[in-house]
PDB file of C-alpha atoms and ligand atoms in Angstrom:
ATOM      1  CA  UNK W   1      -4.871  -9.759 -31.122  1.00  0.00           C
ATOM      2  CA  UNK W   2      -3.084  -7.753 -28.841  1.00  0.00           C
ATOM      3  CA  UNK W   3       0.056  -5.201 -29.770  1.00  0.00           C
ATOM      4  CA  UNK W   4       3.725  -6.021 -28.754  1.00  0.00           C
ATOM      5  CA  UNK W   5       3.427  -2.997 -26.271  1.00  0.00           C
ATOM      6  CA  UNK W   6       0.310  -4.332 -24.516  1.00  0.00           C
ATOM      7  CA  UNK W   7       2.031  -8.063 -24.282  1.00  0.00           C
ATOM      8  CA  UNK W   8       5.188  -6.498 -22.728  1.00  0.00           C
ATOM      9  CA  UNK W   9       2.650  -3.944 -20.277  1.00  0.00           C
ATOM     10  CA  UNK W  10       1.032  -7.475 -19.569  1.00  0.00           C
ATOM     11  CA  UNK W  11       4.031  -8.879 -18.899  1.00  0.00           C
ATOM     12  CA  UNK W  12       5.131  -6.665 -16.462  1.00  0.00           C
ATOM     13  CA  UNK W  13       2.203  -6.378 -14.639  1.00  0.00           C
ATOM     14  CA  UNK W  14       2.438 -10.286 -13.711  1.00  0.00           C
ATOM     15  CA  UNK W  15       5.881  -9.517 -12.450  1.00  0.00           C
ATOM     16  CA  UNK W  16       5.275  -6.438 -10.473  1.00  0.00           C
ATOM     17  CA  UNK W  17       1.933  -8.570  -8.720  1.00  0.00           C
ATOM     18  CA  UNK W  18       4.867 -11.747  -8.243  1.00  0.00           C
ATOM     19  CA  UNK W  19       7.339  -9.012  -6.747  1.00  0.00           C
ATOM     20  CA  UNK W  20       4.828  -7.096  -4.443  1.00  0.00           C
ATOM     21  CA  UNK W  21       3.590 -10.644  -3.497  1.00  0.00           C
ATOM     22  CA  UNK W  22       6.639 -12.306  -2.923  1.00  0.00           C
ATOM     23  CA  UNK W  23       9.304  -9.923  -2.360  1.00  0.00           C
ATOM     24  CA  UNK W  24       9.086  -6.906   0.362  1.00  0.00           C
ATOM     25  CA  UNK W  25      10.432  -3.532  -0.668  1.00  0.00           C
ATOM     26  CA  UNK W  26      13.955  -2.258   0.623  1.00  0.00           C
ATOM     27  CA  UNK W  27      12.257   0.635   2.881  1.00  0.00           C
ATOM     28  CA  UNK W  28      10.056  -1.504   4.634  1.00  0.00           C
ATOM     29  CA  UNK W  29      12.261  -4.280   5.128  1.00  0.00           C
ATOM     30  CA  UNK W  30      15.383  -1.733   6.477  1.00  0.00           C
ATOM     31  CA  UNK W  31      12.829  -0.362   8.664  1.00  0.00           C
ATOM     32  CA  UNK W  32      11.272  -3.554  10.512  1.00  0.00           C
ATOM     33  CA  UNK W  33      15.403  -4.320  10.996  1.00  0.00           C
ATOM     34  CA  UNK W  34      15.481  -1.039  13.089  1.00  0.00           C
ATOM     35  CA  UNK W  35      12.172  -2.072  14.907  1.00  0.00           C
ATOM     36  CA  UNK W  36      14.499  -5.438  15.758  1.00  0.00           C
ATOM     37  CA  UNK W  37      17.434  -3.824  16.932  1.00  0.00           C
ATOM     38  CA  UNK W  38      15.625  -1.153  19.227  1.00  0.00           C
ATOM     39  CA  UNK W  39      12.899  -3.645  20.473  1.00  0.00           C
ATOM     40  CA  UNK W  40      13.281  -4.492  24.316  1.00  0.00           C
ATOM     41  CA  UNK W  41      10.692  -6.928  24.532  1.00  0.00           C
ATOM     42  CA  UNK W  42      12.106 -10.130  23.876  1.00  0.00           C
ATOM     43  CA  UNK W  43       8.577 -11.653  22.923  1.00  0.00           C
ATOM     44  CA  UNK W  44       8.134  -8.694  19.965  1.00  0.00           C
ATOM     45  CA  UNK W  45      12.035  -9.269  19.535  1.00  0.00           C
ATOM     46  CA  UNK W  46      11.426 -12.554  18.311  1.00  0.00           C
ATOM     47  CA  UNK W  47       8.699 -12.064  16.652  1.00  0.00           C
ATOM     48  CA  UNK W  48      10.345  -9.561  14.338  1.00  0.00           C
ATOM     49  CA  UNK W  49      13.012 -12.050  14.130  1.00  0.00           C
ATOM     50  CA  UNK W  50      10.441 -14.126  12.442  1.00  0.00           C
ATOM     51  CA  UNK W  51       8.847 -11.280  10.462  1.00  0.00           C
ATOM     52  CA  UNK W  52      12.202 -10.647   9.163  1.00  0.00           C
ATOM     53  CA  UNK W  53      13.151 -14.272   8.625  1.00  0.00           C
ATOM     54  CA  UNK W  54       9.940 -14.960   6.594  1.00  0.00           C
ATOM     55  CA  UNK W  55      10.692 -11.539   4.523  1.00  0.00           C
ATOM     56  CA  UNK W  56      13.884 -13.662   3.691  1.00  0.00           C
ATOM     57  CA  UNK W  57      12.475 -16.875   2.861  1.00  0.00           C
ATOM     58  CA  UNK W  58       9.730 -15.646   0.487  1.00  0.00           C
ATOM     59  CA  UNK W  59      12.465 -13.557  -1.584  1.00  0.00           C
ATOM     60  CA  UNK W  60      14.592 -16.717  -1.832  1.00  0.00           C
ATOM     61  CA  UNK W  61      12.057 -19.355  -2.482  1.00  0.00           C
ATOM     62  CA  UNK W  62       9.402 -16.591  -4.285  1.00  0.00           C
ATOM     63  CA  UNK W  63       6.754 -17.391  -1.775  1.00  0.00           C
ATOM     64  CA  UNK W  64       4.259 -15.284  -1.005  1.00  0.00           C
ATOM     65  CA  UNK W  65       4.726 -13.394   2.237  1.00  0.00           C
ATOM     66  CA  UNK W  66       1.530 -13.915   3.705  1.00  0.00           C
ATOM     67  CA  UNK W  67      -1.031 -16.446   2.851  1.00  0.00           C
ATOM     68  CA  UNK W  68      -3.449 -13.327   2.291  1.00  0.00           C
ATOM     69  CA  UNK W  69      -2.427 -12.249  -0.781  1.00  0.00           C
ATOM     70  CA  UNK W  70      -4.843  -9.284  -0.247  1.00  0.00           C
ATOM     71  CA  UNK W  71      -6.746  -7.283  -2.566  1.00  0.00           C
ATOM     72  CA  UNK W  72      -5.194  -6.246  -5.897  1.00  0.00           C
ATOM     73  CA  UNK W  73      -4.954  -2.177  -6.526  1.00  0.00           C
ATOM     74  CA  UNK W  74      -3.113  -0.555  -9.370  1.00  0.00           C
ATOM     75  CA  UNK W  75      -1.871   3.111  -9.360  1.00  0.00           C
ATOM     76  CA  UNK W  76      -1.460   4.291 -12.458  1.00  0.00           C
ATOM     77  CA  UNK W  77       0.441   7.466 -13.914  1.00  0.00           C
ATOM     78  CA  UNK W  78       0.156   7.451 -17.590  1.00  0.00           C
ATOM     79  CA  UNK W  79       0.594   9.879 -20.536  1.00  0.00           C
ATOM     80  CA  UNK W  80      -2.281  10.194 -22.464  1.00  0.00           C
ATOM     81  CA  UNK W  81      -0.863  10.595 -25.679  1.00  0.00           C
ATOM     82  CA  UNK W  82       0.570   6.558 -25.345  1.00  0.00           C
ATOM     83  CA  UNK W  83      -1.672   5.015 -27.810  1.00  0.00           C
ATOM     84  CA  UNK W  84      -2.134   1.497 -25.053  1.00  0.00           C
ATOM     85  CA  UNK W  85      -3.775   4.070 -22.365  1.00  0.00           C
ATOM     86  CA  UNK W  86      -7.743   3.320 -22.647  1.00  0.00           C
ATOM     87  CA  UNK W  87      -6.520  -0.317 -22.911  1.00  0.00           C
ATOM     88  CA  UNK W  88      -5.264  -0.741 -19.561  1.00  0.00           C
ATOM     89  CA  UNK W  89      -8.511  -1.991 -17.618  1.00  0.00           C
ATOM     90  CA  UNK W  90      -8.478  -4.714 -19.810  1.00  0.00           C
ATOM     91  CA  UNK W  91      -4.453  -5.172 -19.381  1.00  0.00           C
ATOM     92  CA  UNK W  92      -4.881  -4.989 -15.878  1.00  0.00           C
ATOM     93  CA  UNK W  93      -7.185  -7.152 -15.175  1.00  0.00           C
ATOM     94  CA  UNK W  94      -5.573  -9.953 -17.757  1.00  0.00           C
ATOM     95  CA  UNK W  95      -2.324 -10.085 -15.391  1.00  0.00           C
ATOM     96  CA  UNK W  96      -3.980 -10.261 -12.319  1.00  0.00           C
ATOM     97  CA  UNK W  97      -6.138 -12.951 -13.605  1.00  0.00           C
ATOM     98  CA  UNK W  98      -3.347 -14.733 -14.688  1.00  0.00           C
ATOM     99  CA  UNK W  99      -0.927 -13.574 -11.922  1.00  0.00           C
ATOM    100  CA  UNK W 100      -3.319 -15.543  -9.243  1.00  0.00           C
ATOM    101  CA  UNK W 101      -2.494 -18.717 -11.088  1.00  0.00           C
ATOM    102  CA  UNK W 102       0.937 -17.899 -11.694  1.00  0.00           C
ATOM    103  CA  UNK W 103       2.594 -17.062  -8.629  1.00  0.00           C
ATOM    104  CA  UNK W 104      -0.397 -18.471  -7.061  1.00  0.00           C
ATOM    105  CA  UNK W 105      -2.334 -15.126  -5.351  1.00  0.00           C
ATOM    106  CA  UNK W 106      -5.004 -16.327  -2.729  1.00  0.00           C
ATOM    107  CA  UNK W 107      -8.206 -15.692  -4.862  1.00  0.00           C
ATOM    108  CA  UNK W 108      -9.739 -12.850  -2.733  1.00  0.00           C
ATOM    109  CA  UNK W 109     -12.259 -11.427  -4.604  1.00  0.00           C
ATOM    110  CA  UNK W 110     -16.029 -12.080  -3.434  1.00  0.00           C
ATOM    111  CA  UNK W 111     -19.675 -11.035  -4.661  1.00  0.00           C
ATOM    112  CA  UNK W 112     -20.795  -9.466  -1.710  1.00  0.00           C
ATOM    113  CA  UNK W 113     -24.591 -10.436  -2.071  1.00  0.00           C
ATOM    114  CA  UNK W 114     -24.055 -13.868  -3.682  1.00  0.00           C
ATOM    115  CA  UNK W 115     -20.979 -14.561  -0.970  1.00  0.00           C
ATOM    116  CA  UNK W 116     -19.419 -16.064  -4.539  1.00  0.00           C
ATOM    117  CA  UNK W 117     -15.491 -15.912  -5.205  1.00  0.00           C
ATOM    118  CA  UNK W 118     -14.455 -15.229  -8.695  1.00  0.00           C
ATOM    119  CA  UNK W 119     -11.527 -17.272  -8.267  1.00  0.00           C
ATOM    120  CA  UNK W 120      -8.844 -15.357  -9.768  1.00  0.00           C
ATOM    121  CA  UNK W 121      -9.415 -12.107  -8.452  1.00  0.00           C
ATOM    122  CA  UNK W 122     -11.005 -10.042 -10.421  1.00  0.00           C
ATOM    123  CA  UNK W 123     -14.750  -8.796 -10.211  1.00  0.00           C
ATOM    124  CA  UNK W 124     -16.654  -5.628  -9.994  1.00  0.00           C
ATOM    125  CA  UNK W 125     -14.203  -2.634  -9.956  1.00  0.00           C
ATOM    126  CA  UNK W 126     -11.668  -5.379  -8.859  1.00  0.00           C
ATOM    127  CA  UNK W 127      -8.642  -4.497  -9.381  1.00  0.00           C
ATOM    128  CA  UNK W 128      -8.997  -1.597  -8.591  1.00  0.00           C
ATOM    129  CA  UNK W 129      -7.514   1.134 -10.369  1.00  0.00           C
ATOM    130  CA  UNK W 130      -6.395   4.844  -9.302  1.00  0.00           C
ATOM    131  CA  UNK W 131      -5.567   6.851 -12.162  1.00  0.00           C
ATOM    132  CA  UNK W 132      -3.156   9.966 -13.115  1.00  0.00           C
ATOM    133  CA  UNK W 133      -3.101  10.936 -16.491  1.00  0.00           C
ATOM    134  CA  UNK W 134      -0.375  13.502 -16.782  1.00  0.00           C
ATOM    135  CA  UNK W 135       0.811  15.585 -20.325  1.00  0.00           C
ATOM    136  CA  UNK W 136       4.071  14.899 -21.624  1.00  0.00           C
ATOM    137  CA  UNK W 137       5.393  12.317 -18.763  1.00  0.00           C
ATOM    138  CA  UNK W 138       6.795  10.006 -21.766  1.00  0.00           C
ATOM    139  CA  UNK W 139       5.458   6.322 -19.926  1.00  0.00           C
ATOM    140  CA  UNK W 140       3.005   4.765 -18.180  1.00  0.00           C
ATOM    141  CA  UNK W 141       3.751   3.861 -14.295  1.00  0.00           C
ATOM    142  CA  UNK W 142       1.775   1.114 -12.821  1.00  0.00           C
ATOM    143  CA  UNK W 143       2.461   0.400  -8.721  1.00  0.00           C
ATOM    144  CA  UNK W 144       0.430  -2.667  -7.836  1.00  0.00           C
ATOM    145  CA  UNK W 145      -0.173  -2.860  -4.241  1.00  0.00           C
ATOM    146  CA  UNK W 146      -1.540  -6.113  -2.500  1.00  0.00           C
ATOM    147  CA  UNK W 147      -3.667  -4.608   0.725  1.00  0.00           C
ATOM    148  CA  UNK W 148      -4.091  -7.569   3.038  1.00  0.00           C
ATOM    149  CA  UNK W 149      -7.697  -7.960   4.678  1.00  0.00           C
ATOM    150  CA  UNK W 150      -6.929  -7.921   8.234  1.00  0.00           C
ATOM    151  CA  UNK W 151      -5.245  -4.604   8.202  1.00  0.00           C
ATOM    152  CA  UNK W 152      -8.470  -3.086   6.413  1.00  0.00           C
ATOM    153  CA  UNK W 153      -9.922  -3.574   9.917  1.00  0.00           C
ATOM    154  CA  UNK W 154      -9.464  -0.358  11.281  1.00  0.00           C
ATOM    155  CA  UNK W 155      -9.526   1.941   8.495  1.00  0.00           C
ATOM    156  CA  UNK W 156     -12.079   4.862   8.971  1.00  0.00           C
ATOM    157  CA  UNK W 157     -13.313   8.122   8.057  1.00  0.00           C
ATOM    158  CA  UNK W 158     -14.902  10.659   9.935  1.00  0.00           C
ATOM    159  CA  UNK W 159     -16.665  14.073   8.832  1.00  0.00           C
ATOM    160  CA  UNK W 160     -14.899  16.264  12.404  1.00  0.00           C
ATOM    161  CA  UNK W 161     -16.414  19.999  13.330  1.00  0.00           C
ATOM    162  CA  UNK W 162     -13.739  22.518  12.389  1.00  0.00           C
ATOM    163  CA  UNK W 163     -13.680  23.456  15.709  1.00  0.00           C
ATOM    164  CA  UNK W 164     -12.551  20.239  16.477  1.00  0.00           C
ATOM    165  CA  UNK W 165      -9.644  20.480  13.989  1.00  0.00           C
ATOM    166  CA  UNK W 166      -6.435  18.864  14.585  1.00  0.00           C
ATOM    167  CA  UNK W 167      -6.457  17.904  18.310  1.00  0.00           C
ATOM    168  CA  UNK W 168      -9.743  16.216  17.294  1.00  0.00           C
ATOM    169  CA  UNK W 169      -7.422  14.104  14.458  1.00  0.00           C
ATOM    170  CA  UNK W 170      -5.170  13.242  16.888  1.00  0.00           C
ATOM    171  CA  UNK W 171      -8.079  11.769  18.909  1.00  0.00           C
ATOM    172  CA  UNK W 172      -9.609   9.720  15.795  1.00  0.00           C
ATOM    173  CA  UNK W 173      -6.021   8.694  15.139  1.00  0.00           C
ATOM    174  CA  UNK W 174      -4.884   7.088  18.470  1.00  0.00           C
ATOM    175  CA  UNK W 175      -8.048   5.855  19.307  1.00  0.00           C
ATOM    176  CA  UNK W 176      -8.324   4.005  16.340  1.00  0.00           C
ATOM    177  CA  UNK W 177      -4.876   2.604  16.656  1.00  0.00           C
ATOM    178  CA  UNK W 178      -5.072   1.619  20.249  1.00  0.00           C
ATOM    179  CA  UNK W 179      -8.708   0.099  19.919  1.00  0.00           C
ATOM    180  CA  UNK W 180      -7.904  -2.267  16.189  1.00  0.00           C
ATOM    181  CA  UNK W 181      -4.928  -3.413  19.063  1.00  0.00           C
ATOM    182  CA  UNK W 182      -3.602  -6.786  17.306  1.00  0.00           C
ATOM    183  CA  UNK W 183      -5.945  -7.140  14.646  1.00  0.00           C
ATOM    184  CA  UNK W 184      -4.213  -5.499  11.896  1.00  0.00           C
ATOM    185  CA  UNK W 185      -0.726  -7.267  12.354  1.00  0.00           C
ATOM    186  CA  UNK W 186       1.081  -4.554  14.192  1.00  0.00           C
ATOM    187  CA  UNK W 187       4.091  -3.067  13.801  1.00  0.00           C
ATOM    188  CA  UNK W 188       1.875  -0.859  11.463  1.00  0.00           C
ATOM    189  CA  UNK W 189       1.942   1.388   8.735  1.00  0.00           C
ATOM    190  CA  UNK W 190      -0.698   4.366   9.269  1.00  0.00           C
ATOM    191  CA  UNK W 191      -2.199   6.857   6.604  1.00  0.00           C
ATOM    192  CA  UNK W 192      -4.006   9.418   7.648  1.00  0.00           C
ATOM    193  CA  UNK W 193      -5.678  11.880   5.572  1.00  0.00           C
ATOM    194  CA  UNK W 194      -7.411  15.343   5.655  1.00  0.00           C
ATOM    195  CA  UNK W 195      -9.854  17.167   3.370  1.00  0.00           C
ATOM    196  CA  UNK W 196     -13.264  19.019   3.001  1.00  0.00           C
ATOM    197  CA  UNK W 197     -15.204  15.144   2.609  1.00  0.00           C
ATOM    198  CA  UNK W 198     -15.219  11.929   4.079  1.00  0.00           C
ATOM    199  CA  UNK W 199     -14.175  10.264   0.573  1.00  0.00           C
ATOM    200  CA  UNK W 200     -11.375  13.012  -0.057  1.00  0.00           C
ATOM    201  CA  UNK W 201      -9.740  12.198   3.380  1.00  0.00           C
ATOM    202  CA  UNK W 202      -9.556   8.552   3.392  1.00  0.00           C
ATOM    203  CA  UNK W 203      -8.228   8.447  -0.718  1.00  0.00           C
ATOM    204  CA  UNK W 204      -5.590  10.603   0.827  1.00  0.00           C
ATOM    205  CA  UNK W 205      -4.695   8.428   3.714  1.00  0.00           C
ATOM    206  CA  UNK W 206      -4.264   5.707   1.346  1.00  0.00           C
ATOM    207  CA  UNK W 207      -2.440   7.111  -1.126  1.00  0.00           C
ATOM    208  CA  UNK W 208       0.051   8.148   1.813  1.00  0.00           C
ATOM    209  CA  UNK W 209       0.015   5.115   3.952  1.00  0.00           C
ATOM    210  CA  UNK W 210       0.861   2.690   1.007  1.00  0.00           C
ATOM    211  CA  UNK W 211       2.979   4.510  -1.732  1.00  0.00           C
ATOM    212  CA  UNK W 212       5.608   7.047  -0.078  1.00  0.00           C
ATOM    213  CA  UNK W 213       8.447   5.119   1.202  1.00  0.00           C
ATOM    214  CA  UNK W 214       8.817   4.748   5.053  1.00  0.00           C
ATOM    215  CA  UNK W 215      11.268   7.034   6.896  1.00  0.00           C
ATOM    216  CA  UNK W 216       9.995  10.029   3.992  1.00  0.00           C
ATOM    217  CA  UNK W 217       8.719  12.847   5.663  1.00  0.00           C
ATOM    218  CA  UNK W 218       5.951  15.124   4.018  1.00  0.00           C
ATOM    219  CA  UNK W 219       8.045  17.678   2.080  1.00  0.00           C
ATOM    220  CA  UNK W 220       5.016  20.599   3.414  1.00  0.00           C
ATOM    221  CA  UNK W 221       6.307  21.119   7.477  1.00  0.00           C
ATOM    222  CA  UNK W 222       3.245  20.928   9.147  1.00  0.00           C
ATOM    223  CA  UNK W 223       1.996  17.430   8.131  1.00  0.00           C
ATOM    224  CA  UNK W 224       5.928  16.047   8.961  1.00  0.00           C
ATOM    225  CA  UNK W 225       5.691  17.424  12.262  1.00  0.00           C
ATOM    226  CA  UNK W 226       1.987  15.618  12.846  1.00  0.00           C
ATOM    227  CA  UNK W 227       3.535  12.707  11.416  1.00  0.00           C
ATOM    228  CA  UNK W 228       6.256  12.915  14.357  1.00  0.00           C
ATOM    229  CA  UNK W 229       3.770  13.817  17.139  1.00  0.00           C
ATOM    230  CA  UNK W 230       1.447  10.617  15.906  1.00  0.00           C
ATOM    231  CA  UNK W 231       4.570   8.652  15.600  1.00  0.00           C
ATOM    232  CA  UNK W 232       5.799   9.332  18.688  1.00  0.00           C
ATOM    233  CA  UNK W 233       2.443   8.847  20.473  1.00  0.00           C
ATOM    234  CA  UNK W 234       1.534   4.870  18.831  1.00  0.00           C
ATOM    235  CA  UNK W 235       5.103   4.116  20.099  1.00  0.00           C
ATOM    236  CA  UNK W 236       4.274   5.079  23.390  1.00  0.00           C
ATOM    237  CA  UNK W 237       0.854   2.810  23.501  1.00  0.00           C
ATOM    238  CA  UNK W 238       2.658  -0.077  24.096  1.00  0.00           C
ATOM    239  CA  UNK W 239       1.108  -2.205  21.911  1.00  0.00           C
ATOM    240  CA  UNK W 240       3.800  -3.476  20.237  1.00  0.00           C
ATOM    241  CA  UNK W 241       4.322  -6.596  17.182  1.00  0.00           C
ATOM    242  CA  UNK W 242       1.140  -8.748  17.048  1.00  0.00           C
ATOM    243  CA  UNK W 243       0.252  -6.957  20.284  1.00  0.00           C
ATOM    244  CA  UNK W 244       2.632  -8.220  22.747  1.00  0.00           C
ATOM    245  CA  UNK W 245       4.309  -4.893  23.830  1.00  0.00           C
ATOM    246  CA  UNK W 246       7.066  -3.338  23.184  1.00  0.00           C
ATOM    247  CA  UNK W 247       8.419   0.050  21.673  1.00  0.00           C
ATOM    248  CA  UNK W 248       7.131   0.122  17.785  1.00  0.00           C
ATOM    249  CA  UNK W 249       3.833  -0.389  17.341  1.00  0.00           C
ATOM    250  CA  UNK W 250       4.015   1.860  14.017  1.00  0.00           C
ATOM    251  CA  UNK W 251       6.843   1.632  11.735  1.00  0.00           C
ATOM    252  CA  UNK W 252       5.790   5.105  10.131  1.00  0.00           C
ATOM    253  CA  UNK W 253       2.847   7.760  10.219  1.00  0.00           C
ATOM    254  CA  UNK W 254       2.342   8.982   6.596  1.00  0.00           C
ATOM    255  CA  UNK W 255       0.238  12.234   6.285  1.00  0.00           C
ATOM    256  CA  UNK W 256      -1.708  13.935   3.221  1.00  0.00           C
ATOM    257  CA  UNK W 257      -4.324  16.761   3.083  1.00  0.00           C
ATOM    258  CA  UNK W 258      -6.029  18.530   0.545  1.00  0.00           C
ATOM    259  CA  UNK W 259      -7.674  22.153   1.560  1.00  0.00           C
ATOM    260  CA  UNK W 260     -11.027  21.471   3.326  1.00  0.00           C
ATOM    261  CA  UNK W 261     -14.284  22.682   3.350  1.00  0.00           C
ATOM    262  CA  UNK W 262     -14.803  26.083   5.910  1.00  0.00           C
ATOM    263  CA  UNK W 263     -17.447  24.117   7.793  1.00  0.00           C
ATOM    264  CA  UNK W 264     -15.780  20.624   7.373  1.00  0.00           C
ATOM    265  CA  UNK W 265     -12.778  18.543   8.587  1.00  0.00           C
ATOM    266  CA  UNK W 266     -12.820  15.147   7.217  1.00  0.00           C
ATOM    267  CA  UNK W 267     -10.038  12.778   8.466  1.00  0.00           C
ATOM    268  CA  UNK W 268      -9.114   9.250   6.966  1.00  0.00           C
ATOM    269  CA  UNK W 269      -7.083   7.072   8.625  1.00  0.00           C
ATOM    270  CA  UNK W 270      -5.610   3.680   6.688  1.00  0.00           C
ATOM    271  CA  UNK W 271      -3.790   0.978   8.100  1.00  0.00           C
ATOM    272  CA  UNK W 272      -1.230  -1.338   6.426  1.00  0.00           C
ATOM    273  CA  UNK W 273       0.365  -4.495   8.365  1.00  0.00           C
ATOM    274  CA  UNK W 274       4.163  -4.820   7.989  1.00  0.00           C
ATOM    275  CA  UNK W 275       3.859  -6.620   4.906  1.00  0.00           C
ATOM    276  CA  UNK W 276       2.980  -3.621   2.871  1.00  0.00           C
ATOM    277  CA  UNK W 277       3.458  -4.903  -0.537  1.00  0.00           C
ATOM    278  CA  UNK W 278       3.732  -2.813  -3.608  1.00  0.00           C
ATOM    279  CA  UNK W 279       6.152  -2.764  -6.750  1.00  0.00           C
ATOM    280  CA  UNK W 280       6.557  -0.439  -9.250  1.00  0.00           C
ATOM    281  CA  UNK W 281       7.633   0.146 -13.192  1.00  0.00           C
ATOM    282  CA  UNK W 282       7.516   2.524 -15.736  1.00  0.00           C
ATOM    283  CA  UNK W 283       6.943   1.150 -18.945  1.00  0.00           C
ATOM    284  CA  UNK W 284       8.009   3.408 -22.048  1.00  0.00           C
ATOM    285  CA  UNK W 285       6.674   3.909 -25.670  1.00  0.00           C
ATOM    286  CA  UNK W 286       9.846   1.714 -27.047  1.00  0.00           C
ATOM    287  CA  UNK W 287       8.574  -1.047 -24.653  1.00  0.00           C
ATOM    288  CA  UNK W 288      11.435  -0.472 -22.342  1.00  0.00           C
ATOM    289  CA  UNK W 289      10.660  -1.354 -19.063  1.00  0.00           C
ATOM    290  CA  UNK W 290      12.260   0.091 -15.942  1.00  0.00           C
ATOM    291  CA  UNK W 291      11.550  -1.511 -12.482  1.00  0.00           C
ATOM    292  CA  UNK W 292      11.632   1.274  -9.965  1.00  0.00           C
ATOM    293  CA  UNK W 293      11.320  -0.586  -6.721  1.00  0.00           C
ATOM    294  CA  UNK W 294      13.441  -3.252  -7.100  1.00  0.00           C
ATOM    295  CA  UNK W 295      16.064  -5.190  -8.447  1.00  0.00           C
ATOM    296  CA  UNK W 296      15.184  -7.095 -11.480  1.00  0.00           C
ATOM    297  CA  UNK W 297      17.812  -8.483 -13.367  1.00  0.00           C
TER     298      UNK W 297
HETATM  299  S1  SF4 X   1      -2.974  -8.124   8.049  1.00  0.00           S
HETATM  300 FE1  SF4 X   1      -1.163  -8.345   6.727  1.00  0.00          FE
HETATM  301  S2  SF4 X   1       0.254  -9.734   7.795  1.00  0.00           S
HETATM  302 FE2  SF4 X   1      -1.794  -9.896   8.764  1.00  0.00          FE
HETATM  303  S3  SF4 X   1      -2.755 -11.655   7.715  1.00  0.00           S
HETATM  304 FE3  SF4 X   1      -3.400  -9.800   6.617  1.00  0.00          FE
HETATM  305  S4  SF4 X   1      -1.900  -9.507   4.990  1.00  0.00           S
HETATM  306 FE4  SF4 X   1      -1.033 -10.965   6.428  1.00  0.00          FE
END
């Protein structure tokens, strides 16, 4: 038997995974509109006519925007003191269950030994869940974030040398970029992230790439000025959309750091296609639900 609060959390959770799935944010959509306008390579023009054409079709007819449906990841902010808290694995990984047959979702969960798909996309430590419990926020916010496959192809972390430092970032960063070339569905969204471990760094590049909305600098100076030197420098690679050329091959850089180590410099770098998919609520005691990243009538 499950409480009214944990039906309407359920609830909600189906609709973010249908929104993220079906229904591109504002930010990311305004900003692949900018990549048309400025592009002067009429092959990457028109294929970010089509990018942008398929954004619009999927909205309409609530089909997903990319047949992989990628793997399902919560972040969740919650006060502690909401009784439904410690039930929200379970929640969780209800809606997604049911959210693959729903909206359909492209079952992409697999046993890596036994090669076996679950089928609706859940499994070991699948969805996966990132947690902030913080006193007194009054509600529970729950982004889910669909991270396609192909994009995962670059993503690395790598322990540098202090010495090394920042103009060795800058090296793990482009290279990286310019060497995953068309696999992860260019323009792309990079994260990069800095701390004393490997693990640190990459959690932070995630965290950045996926949730801050594009065209938000970092509020601390010196990570918005890397973000415009790294920026600046994908642009100029010439990659371009899906590889063809042209002058965005990032829509945004997106960087995080924690304090590192004295004889470490970890750096993480994650890459999101254009369709970076995530959708957010807050959820309140009172079972009011606000939708914070988009309209929902
Ligand atoms: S990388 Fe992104 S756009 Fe490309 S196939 Fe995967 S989910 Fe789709």
């Amino acid at each position: 038997m499950y409480s009214d609060l944990e039906e309407i959390i359920r609830k909600t959770v189906v609709k973010l995974l249908e929104l993220a799935a079906t229904d591109l944010p504002e930010d990311v959509e305004n900003t692949l509109k900018v990549a048309y306008e400025k592009e002067t390579n009429s092959m990457a023009k028109s294929m970010l006519k089509s990018i942008i054409d398929n954004v619009l079709v999927a909205r309409k007819w609530r089909y997903a925007i990319c047949q992989d449906t990628g793997t399902v990841i919560f972040y969740v902010k919650a006060d502690p003191k909401i009784p439904v808290v410690s039930d929200l694995p379970n929640i969780l990984r209800r809606a997604t269950a049911e959210a693959t047959n729903l909206i359909p979702l492209r079952p992409n969960a697999v046993d890596p030994f036994t090669e076996k798909n679950s089928g609706d996309n859940t499994g070991r430590y699948i969805p996966w869940i990132e947690w902030d419990i913080v006193k007194d926020l009054g509600y529970i916010e729950i982004t889910a974030l669909l991270k396609g496959g192909g994009s995962e192809a670059p993503s690395i972390a790598k322990t540098l040398t202090p010495a090394e430092g920042l103009k060795g970032l800058v090296k793990v960063v482009l290279e990286t970029i310019y060497e995953s070339g068309a696999k992860p569905c260019p323009p792309v969204i990079v994260g990069v992230g800095i701390g004393p471990t490997a693990d640190i760094a990459i959690n932070l590049a995630k965290k950045a790439a996926l949730l801050r909305p594009l065209g938000i600098r970092s509020s601390d100076p010196n990570a918005a000025k890397l973000e415009e030197i790294l920026l600046e420098a994908i642009n100029k690679m010439d990659l371009g959309t899906h590889g063809v050329g042209g002058v965005t091959t990032a829509l945004d850089v997106h960087v995080e750091y924690a304090y590192r180590h004295p004889a470490s410099f970890s750096v993480g770098v994650v890459v999101s296609c254009w369709a970076l998919r995530r959708a957010s609520a807050r959820i309140y005691p009172d079972g009011k639900v606000e939708y914070i990243s988009h309209k929902v009538l």
